PDB file of C-alpha atoms in Angstrom:
ATOM      1  CA  UNK T 255     -37.392  22.459   7.188  1.00 55.00           C
ATOM      2  CA  UNK T 256     -35.014  20.397   5.094  1.00 70.00           C
ATOM      3  CA  UNK T 257     -35.707  19.505   1.479  1.00 83.00           C
ATOM      4  CA  UNK T 258     -34.413  15.974   2.044  1.00 93.00           C
ATOM      5  CA  UNK T 259     -36.839  13.738   3.918  1.00 95.00           C
ATOM      6  CA  UNK T 260     -36.464  10.147   5.057  1.00 97.00           C
ATOM      7  CA  UNK T 261     -38.475   7.825   7.264  1.00 97.00           C
ATOM      8  CA  UNK T 262     -36.765   5.684   9.868  1.00 97.00           C
ATOM      9  CA  UNK T 263     -37.974   3.120  12.371  1.00 96.00           C
ATOM     10  CA  UNK T 264     -36.682   2.207  15.808  1.00 95.00           C
ATOM     11  CA  UNK T 265     -35.187  -1.269  15.648  1.00 92.00           C
ATOM     12  CA  UNK T 266     -34.934  -3.791  18.401  1.00 83.00           C
ATOM     13  CA  UNK T 267     -32.780  -6.137  16.333  1.00 72.00           C
ATOM     14  CA  UNK T 268     -29.276  -6.272  17.781  1.00 76.00           C
ATOM     15  CA  UNK T 269     -26.590  -8.719  16.785  1.00 80.00           C
ATOM     16  CA  UNK T 270     -25.158 -10.196  13.616  1.00 81.00           C
ATOM     17  CA  UNK T 271     -28.073 -12.501  12.745  1.00 85.00           C
ATOM     18  CA  UNK T 272     -30.737  -9.831  13.274  1.00 87.00           C
ATOM     19  CA  UNK T 273     -28.803  -7.279  11.251  1.00 88.00           C
ATOM     20  CA  UNK T 274     -28.391  -9.771   8.397  1.00 88.00           C
ATOM     21  CA  UNK T 275     -32.148 -10.353   8.466  1.00 90.00           C
ATOM     22  CA  UNK T 276     -32.696  -6.592   8.114  1.00 91.00           C
ATOM     23  CA  UNK T 277     -30.416  -6.342   5.093  1.00 91.00           C
ATOM     24  CA  UNK T 278     -32.036  -9.373   3.481  1.00 91.00           C
ATOM     25  CA  UNK T 279     -35.356  -7.505   3.742  1.00 93.00           C
ATOM     26  CA  UNK T 280     -34.027  -4.336   2.064  1.00 94.00           C
ATOM     27  CA  UNK T 281     -33.397  -2.326   5.237  1.00 95.00           C
ATOM     28  CA  UNK T 282     -30.155  -0.630   6.217  1.00 96.00           C
ATOM     29  CA  UNK T 283     -29.305  -0.728   9.949  1.00 96.00           C
ATOM     30  CA  UNK T 284     -28.361   2.662  11.339  1.00 96.00           C
ATOM     31  CA  UNK T 285     -27.902   4.705  14.490  1.00 96.00           C
ATOM     32  CA  UNK T 286     -28.684   8.306  15.363  1.00 97.00           C
ATOM     33  CA  UNK T 287     -26.921  10.218  18.085  1.00 95.00           C
ATOM     34  CA  UNK T 288     -26.722  13.761  19.361  1.00 93.00           C
ATOM     35  CA  UNK T 289     -24.907  15.709  22.006  1.00 86.00           C
ATOM     36  CA  UNK T 290     -25.958  14.602  25.504  1.00 83.00           C
ATOM     37  CA  UNK T 291     -28.495  12.191  24.000  1.00 87.00           C
ATOM     38  CA  UNK T 292     -28.706   8.429  24.040  1.00 91.00           C
ATOM     39  CA  UNK T 293     -27.814   6.711  20.788  1.00 94.00           C
ATOM     40  CA  UNK T 294     -30.836   5.113  19.116  1.00 94.00           C
ATOM     41  CA  UNK T 295     -30.770   2.052  16.883  1.00 95.00           C
ATOM     42  CA  UNK T 296     -32.864   2.669  13.780  1.00 96.00           C
ATOM     43  CA  UNK T 297     -33.390   1.250  10.292  1.00 96.00           C
ATOM     44  CA  UNK T 298     -34.157   2.909   6.957  1.00 97.00           C
ATOM     45  CA  UNK T 299     -35.559   1.537   3.725  1.00 97.00           C
ATOM     46  CA  UNK T 300     -32.682   0.911   1.330  1.00 96.00           C
ATOM     47  CA  UNK T 301     -34.511   2.119  -1.790  1.00 96.00           C
ATOM     48  CA  UNK T 302     -35.805   5.276  -0.095  1.00 97.00           C
ATOM     49  CA  UNK T 303     -32.323   6.084   1.192  1.00 97.00           C
ATOM     50  CA  UNK T 304     -30.610   5.759  -2.196  1.00 96.00           C
ATOM     51  CA  UNK T 305     -33.405   7.765  -3.822  1.00 96.00           C
ATOM     52  CA  UNK T 306     -32.827  10.576  -1.312  1.00 96.00           C
ATOM     53  CA  UNK T 307     -29.052  10.497  -1.850  1.00 94.00           C
ATOM     54  CA  UNK T 308     -29.506  10.692  -5.621  1.00 93.00           C
ATOM     55  CA  UNK T 309     -31.791  13.717  -5.295  1.00 93.00           C
ATOM     56  CA  UNK T 310     -30.040  15.669  -2.527  1.00 92.00           C
ATOM     57  CA  UNK T 311     -26.515  14.311  -2.062  1.00 89.00           C
ATOM     58  CA  UNK T 312     -24.868  12.767   0.983  1.00 90.00           C
ATOM     59  CA  UNK T 313     -24.214  16.066   2.789  1.00 89.00           C
ATOM     60  CA  UNK T 314     -27.764  17.416   2.794  1.00 90.00           C
ATOM     61  CA  UNK T 315     -29.690  18.406   5.891  1.00 94.00           C
ATOM     62  CA  UNK T 316     -32.307  15.679   6.385  1.00 95.00           C
ATOM     63  CA  UNK T 317     -35.683  15.676   8.084  1.00 95.00           C
ATOM     64  CA  UNK T 318     -35.481  12.198   9.580  1.00 96.00           C
ATOM     65  CA  UNK T 319     -38.969  11.080  10.608  1.00 96.00           C
ATOM     66  CA  UNK T 320     -38.818   8.676  13.562  1.00 96.00           C
ATOM     67  CA  UNK T 321     -42.119   7.490  15.039  1.00 91.00           C
ATOM     68  CA  UNK T 322     -43.885  10.642  13.874  1.00 91.00           C
ATOM     69  CA  UNK T 323     -41.183  13.022  15.122  1.00 94.00           C
ATOM     70  CA  UNK T 324     -39.153  14.987  12.576  1.00 94.00           C
ATOM     71  CA  UNK T 325     -35.516  15.115  13.582  1.00 95.00           C
ATOM     72  CA  UNK T 326     -33.001  17.373  11.751  1.00 95.00           C
ATOM     73  CA  UNK T 327     -29.947  15.261  10.975  1.00 96.00           C
ATOM     74  CA  UNK T 328     -26.984  14.759   8.691  1.00 95.00           C
ATOM     75  CA  UNK T 329     -25.212  11.626   7.533  1.00 95.00           C
ATOM     76  CA  UNK T 330     -22.035  11.414   9.577  1.00 94.00           C
ATOM     77  CA  UNK T 331     -20.700   8.136   8.213  1.00 94.00           C
ATOM     78  CA  UNK T 332     -21.614   5.406   5.738  1.00 96.00           C
ATOM     79  CA  UNK T 333     -20.063   1.961   5.946  1.00 95.00           C
ATOM     80  CA  UNK T 334     -19.751  -0.278   2.894  1.00 94.00           C
ATOM     81  CA  UNK T 335     -19.069  -3.985   2.685  1.00 92.00           C
ATOM     82  CA  UNK T 336     -15.331  -4.317   1.880  1.00 92.00           C
ATOM     83  CA  UNK T 337     -15.979  -7.155  -0.582  1.00 92.00           C
ATOM     84  CA  UNK T 338     -19.391  -6.535  -2.146  1.00 90.00           C
ATOM     85  CA  UNK T 339     -19.261  -2.732  -1.862  1.00 90.00           C
ATOM     86  CA  UNK T 340     -22.907  -2.395  -0.834  1.00 92.00           C
ATOM     87  CA  UNK T 341     -23.988  -0.050   1.958  1.00 95.00           C
ATOM     88  CA  UNK T 342     -24.310  -1.922   5.257  1.00 95.00           C
ATOM     89  CA  UNK T 343     -24.577   0.758   7.980  1.00 96.00           C
ATOM     90  CA  UNK T 344     -25.266   4.478   8.435  1.00 97.00           C
ATOM     91  CA  UNK T 345     -24.494   6.898  11.268  1.00 97.00           C
ATOM     92  CA  UNK T 346     -26.820   9.898  11.526  1.00 97.00           C
ATOM     93  CA  UNK T 347     -26.069  12.906  13.713  1.00 96.00           C
ATOM     94  CA  UNK T 348     -28.983  14.780  15.252  1.00 96.00           C
ATOM     95  CA  UNK T 349     -28.617  18.551  14.972  1.00 95.00           C
ATOM     96  CA  UNK T 350     -29.873  21.604  16.762  1.00 93.00           C
ATOM     97  CA  UNK T 351     -30.820  24.323  14.332  1.00 93.00           C
ATOM     98  CA  UNK T 352     -29.246  27.021  16.522  1.00 94.00           C
ATOM     99  CA  UNK T 353     -25.877  25.261  16.872  1.00 95.00           C
ATOM    100  CA  UNK T 354     -23.128  25.137  14.291  1.00 95.00           C
ATOM    101  CA  UNK T 355     -21.999  21.770  12.978  1.00 95.00           C
ATOM    102  CA  UNK T 356     -18.549  20.825  11.688  1.00 94.00           C
ATOM    103  CA  UNK T 357     -18.436  18.428   8.756  1.00 94.00           C
ATOM    104  CA  UNK T 358     -16.259  17.258   5.886  1.00 94.00           C
ATOM    105  CA  UNK T 359     -17.746  17.489   2.394  1.00 94.00           C
ATOM    106  CA  UNK T 360     -16.537  15.976  -0.891  1.00 94.00           C
ATOM    107  CA  UNK T 361     -15.437  18.350  -3.652  1.00 97.00           C
ATOM    108  CA  UNK T 362     -17.049  17.774  -7.054  1.00 96.00           C
ATOM    109  CA  UNK T 363     -15.052  18.808 -10.123  1.00 97.00           C
ATOM    110  CA  UNK T 364     -16.984  20.150 -13.139  1.00 97.00           C
ATOM    111  CA  UNK T 365     -15.654  21.425 -16.461  1.00 96.00           C
ATOM    112  CA  UNK T 366     -12.928  18.788 -16.617  1.00 95.00           C
ATOM    113  CA  UNK T 367     -13.671  18.020 -20.278  1.00 94.00           C
ATOM    114  CA  UNK T 368     -12.705  21.592 -21.272  1.00 93.00           C
ATOM    115  CA  UNK T 369      -9.194  21.498 -19.846  1.00 93.00           C
ATOM    116  CA  UNK T 370      -8.216  17.820 -19.743  1.00 88.00           C
ATOM    117  CA  UNK T 371      -6.718  17.453 -23.242  1.00 89.00           C
ATOM    118  CA  UNK T 372      -3.837  15.587 -24.935  1.00 90.00           C
ATOM    119  CA  UNK T 373      -1.577  18.538 -24.075  1.00 91.00           C
ATOM    120  CA  UNK T 374      -2.821  19.185 -20.514  1.00 93.00           C
ATOM    121  CA  UNK T 375      -3.765  16.942 -17.596  1.00 94.00           C
ATOM    122  CA  UNK T 376      -6.036  17.979 -14.720  1.00 96.00           C
ATOM    123  CA  UNK T 377      -4.814  16.928 -11.284  1.00 96.00           C
ATOM    124  CA  UNK T 378      -7.222  17.181  -8.349  1.00 97.00           C
ATOM    125  CA  UNK T 379      -5.229  17.899  -5.203  1.00 97.00           C
ATOM    126  CA  UNK T 380      -8.094  18.250  -2.713  1.00 97.00           C
ATOM    127  CA  UNK T 381     -10.914  15.694  -2.657  1.00 96.00           C
ATOM    128  CA  UNK T 382     -12.772  17.065   0.357  1.00 97.00           C
ATOM    129  CA  UNK T 383     -12.983  20.103   2.578  1.00 97.00           C
ATOM    130  CA  UNK T 384     -13.917  20.679   6.218  1.00 97.00           C
ATOM    131  CA  UNK T 385     -16.450  23.388   7.024  1.00 97.00           C
ATOM    132  CA  UNK T 386     -18.518  24.667   9.941  1.00 97.00           C
ATOM    133  CA  UNK T 387     -21.901  26.380   9.772  1.00 97.00           C
ATOM    134  CA  UNK T 388     -25.462  26.350  11.051  1.00 96.00           C
ATOM    135  CA  UNK T 389     -27.587  23.464   9.720  1.00 94.00           C
ATOM    136  CA  UNK T 390     -29.596  25.844   7.520  1.00 93.00           C
ATOM    137  CA  UNK T 391     -26.391  26.911   5.724  1.00 94.00           C
ATOM    138  CA  UNK T 392     -25.090  23.422   4.891  1.00 94.00           C
ATOM    139  CA  UNK T 393     -24.352  23.434   1.140  1.00 91.00           C
ATOM    140  CA  UNK T 394     -25.932  20.695  -0.920  1.00 86.00           C
ATOM    141  CA  UNK T 395     -22.627  20.280  -2.767  1.00 90.00           C
ATOM    142  CA  UNK T 396     -19.146  21.791  -2.970  1.00 95.00           C
ATOM    143  CA  UNK T 397     -18.451  22.356  -6.668  1.00 96.00           C
ATOM    144  CA  UNK T 398     -15.178  23.410  -8.284  1.00 97.00           C
ATOM    145  CA  UNK T 399     -15.689  24.643 -11.860  1.00 97.00           C
ATOM    146  CA  UNK T 400     -12.266  24.241 -13.456  1.00 97.00           C
ATOM    147  CA  UNK T 401     -13.282  25.123 -17.009  1.00 95.00           C
ATOM    148  CA  UNK T 402     -11.307  28.411 -16.980  1.00 93.00           C
ATOM    149  CA  UNK T 403      -8.041  27.349 -15.350  1.00 96.00           C
ATOM    150  CA  UNK T 404      -4.749  27.104 -17.238  1.00 94.00           C
ATOM    151  CA  UNK T 405      -1.174  25.936 -16.621  1.00 94.00           C
ATOM    152  CA  UNK T 406      -0.394  29.088 -14.650  1.00 94.00           C
ATOM    153  CA  UNK T 407      -3.701  29.463 -12.833  1.00 94.00           C
ATOM    154  CA  UNK T 408      -4.829  26.688 -10.472  1.00 96.00           C
ATOM    155  CA  UNK T 409      -8.282  26.493  -8.896  1.00 98.00           C
ATOM    156  CA  UNK T 410      -7.881  27.619  -5.284  1.00 98.00           C
ATOM    157  CA  UNK T 411     -10.052  27.175  -2.191  1.00 98.00           C
ATOM    158  CA  UNK T 412     -10.892  30.874  -2.422  1.00 98.00           C
ATOM    159  CA  UNK T 413     -12.424  30.234  -5.865  1.00 98.00           C
ATOM    160  CA  UNK T 414     -15.197  28.066  -4.384  1.00 97.00           C
ATOM    161  CA  UNK T 415     -18.665  29.577  -4.256  1.00 96.00           C
ATOM    162  CA  UNK T 416     -19.010  28.617  -0.590  1.00 96.00           C
ATOM    163  CA  UNK T 417     -15.892  30.671   0.189  1.00 97.00           C
ATOM    164  CA  UNK T 418     -17.949  33.791  -0.506  1.00 94.00           C
ATOM    165  CA  UNK T 419     -20.577  32.766   2.052  1.00 96.00           C
ATOM    166  CA  UNK T 420     -19.714  34.531   5.312  1.00 96.00           C
ATOM    167  CA  UNK T 421     -21.943  32.132   7.232  1.00 97.00           C
ATOM    168  CA  UNK T 422     -19.659  29.211   6.371  1.00 97.00           C
ATOM    169  CA  UNK T 423     -16.233  28.755   7.961  1.00 98.00           C
ATOM    170  CA  UNK T 424     -13.734  26.844   5.816  1.00 98.00           C
ATOM    171  CA  UNK T 425     -10.805  25.141   7.528  1.00 97.00           C
ATOM    172  CA  UNK T 426      -8.305  25.459   4.681  1.00 97.00           C
ATOM    173  CA  UNK T 427      -5.930  28.156   3.532  1.00 97.00           C
ATOM    174  CA  UNK T 428      -7.571  30.248   0.770  1.00 97.00           C
ATOM    175  CA  UNK T 429      -4.521  29.682  -1.433  1.00 97.00           C
ATOM    176  CA  UNK T 430      -4.583  25.885  -1.164  1.00 98.00           C
ATOM    177  CA  UNK T 431      -4.970  24.479  -4.667  1.00 98.00           C
ATOM    178  CA  UNK T 432      -7.922  22.213  -5.308  1.00 98.00           C
ATOM    179  CA  UNK T 433      -6.994  21.430  -8.915  1.00 97.00           C
ATOM    180  CA  UNK T 434      -4.087  22.239 -11.212  1.00 97.00           C
ATOM    181  CA  UNK T 435      -3.187  21.702 -14.846  1.00 96.00           C
ATOM    182  CA  UNK T 436       0.077  20.014 -15.797  1.00 95.00           C
ATOM    183  CA  UNK T 437       1.723  18.935 -19.013  1.00 92.00           C
ATOM    184  CA  UNK T 438       1.960  15.202 -19.691  1.00 87.00           C
ATOM    185  CA  UNK T 439       5.358  13.567 -19.208  1.00 78.00           C
ATOM    186  CA  UNK T 440       7.091  12.825 -22.505  1.00 65.00           C
ATOM    187  CA  UNK T 441       8.435   9.300 -22.483  1.00 54.00           C
ATOM    188  CA  UNK T 442      11.240   8.023 -24.652  1.00 33.00           C
ATOM    189  CA  UNK T 443       9.789   5.834 -27.386  1.00 36.00           C
ATOM    190  CA  UNK T 444      13.037   4.573 -28.931  1.00 39.00           C
ATOM    191  CA  UNK T 445      12.651   1.130 -27.368  1.00 41.00           C
ATOM    192  CA  UNK T 446       9.044   0.885 -28.503  1.00 40.00           C
ATOM    193  CA  UNK T 447      10.064   1.532 -32.124  1.00 45.00           C
ATOM    194  CA  UNK T 448      12.097  -1.651 -32.205  1.00 45.00           C
ATOM    195  CA  UNK T 449       9.876  -4.692 -32.098  1.00 50.00           C
ATOM    196  CA  UNK T 450      11.345  -8.086 -31.413  1.00 53.00           C
ATOM    197  CA  UNK T 451      10.505 -10.806 -33.903  1.00 50.00           C
ATOM    198  CA  UNK T 452       9.245 -13.889 -32.067  1.00 54.00           C
ATOM    199  CA  UNK T 453      11.030 -17.165 -32.725  1.00 56.00           C
ATOM    200  CA  UNK T 454       8.997 -19.620 -34.793  1.00 53.00           C
ATOM    201  CA  UNK T 455       9.713 -23.317 -34.580  1.00 56.00           C
ATOM    202  CA  UNK T 456       9.811 -24.974 -38.012  1.00 55.00           C
ATOM    203  CA  UNK T 457       8.157 -28.366 -37.895  1.00 55.00           C
ATOM    204  CA  UNK T 458      10.231 -31.125 -39.372  1.00 53.00           C
ATOM    205  CA  UNK T 459      13.620 -29.522 -38.866  1.00 50.00           C
ATOM    206  CA  UNK T 460      14.035 -30.572 -35.257  1.00 49.00           C
ATOM    207  CA  UNK T 461      16.472 -33.437 -34.858  1.00 50.00           C
ATOM    208  CA  UNK T 462      14.967 -36.593 -33.495  1.00 51.00           C
ATOM    209  CA  UNK T 463      17.156 -37.771 -30.654  1.00 47.00           C
ATOM    210  CA  UNK T 464      14.821 -40.430 -29.357  1.00 47.00           C
ATOM    211  CA  UNK T 465      15.322 -44.068 -30.353  1.00 43.00           C
TER     212      UNK T 465
END
């Protein structure tokens, strides 16, 4: 059983006007699909969804309750409004607990405040990573603790905690850098030292050429 739980309802509303009505009533339209299964149109409560995401993250295994049936699922895609930025649609993927699933997870950097200083700059080179595992082994988060790296020692894929889990396949080279430290570029400041004095018009000294 998954820690993350969310209720969903089958929706009959199809089309732009019906979907707008759903959003106006604090529901997010969604679909759920699985291998060799018909795609179902569903809806989830907006507040319940965001509460679940805050508690468990967007990559968690979810017990999606649909009409009394608990369906193991993951969030495959979330679509946001390009102007307002609010969430307008969700794709859920139904899982089988005995089949591996391939997914891409975001990488969260922690410890940045210890190494990102006036003399060093942290550069994140990988924002996400693709993995494959059974649903029960899906990590809640992929965390890169960079607090101990230096200019000569990047944080590599092999430094991730999930890399040590033999039940998780990672589709990246172990020596791919996730984050590195660099020195800031020194810019010439000679031009900045010389400030131009703005011209000031003196009232009364301008010649009157009008008759």
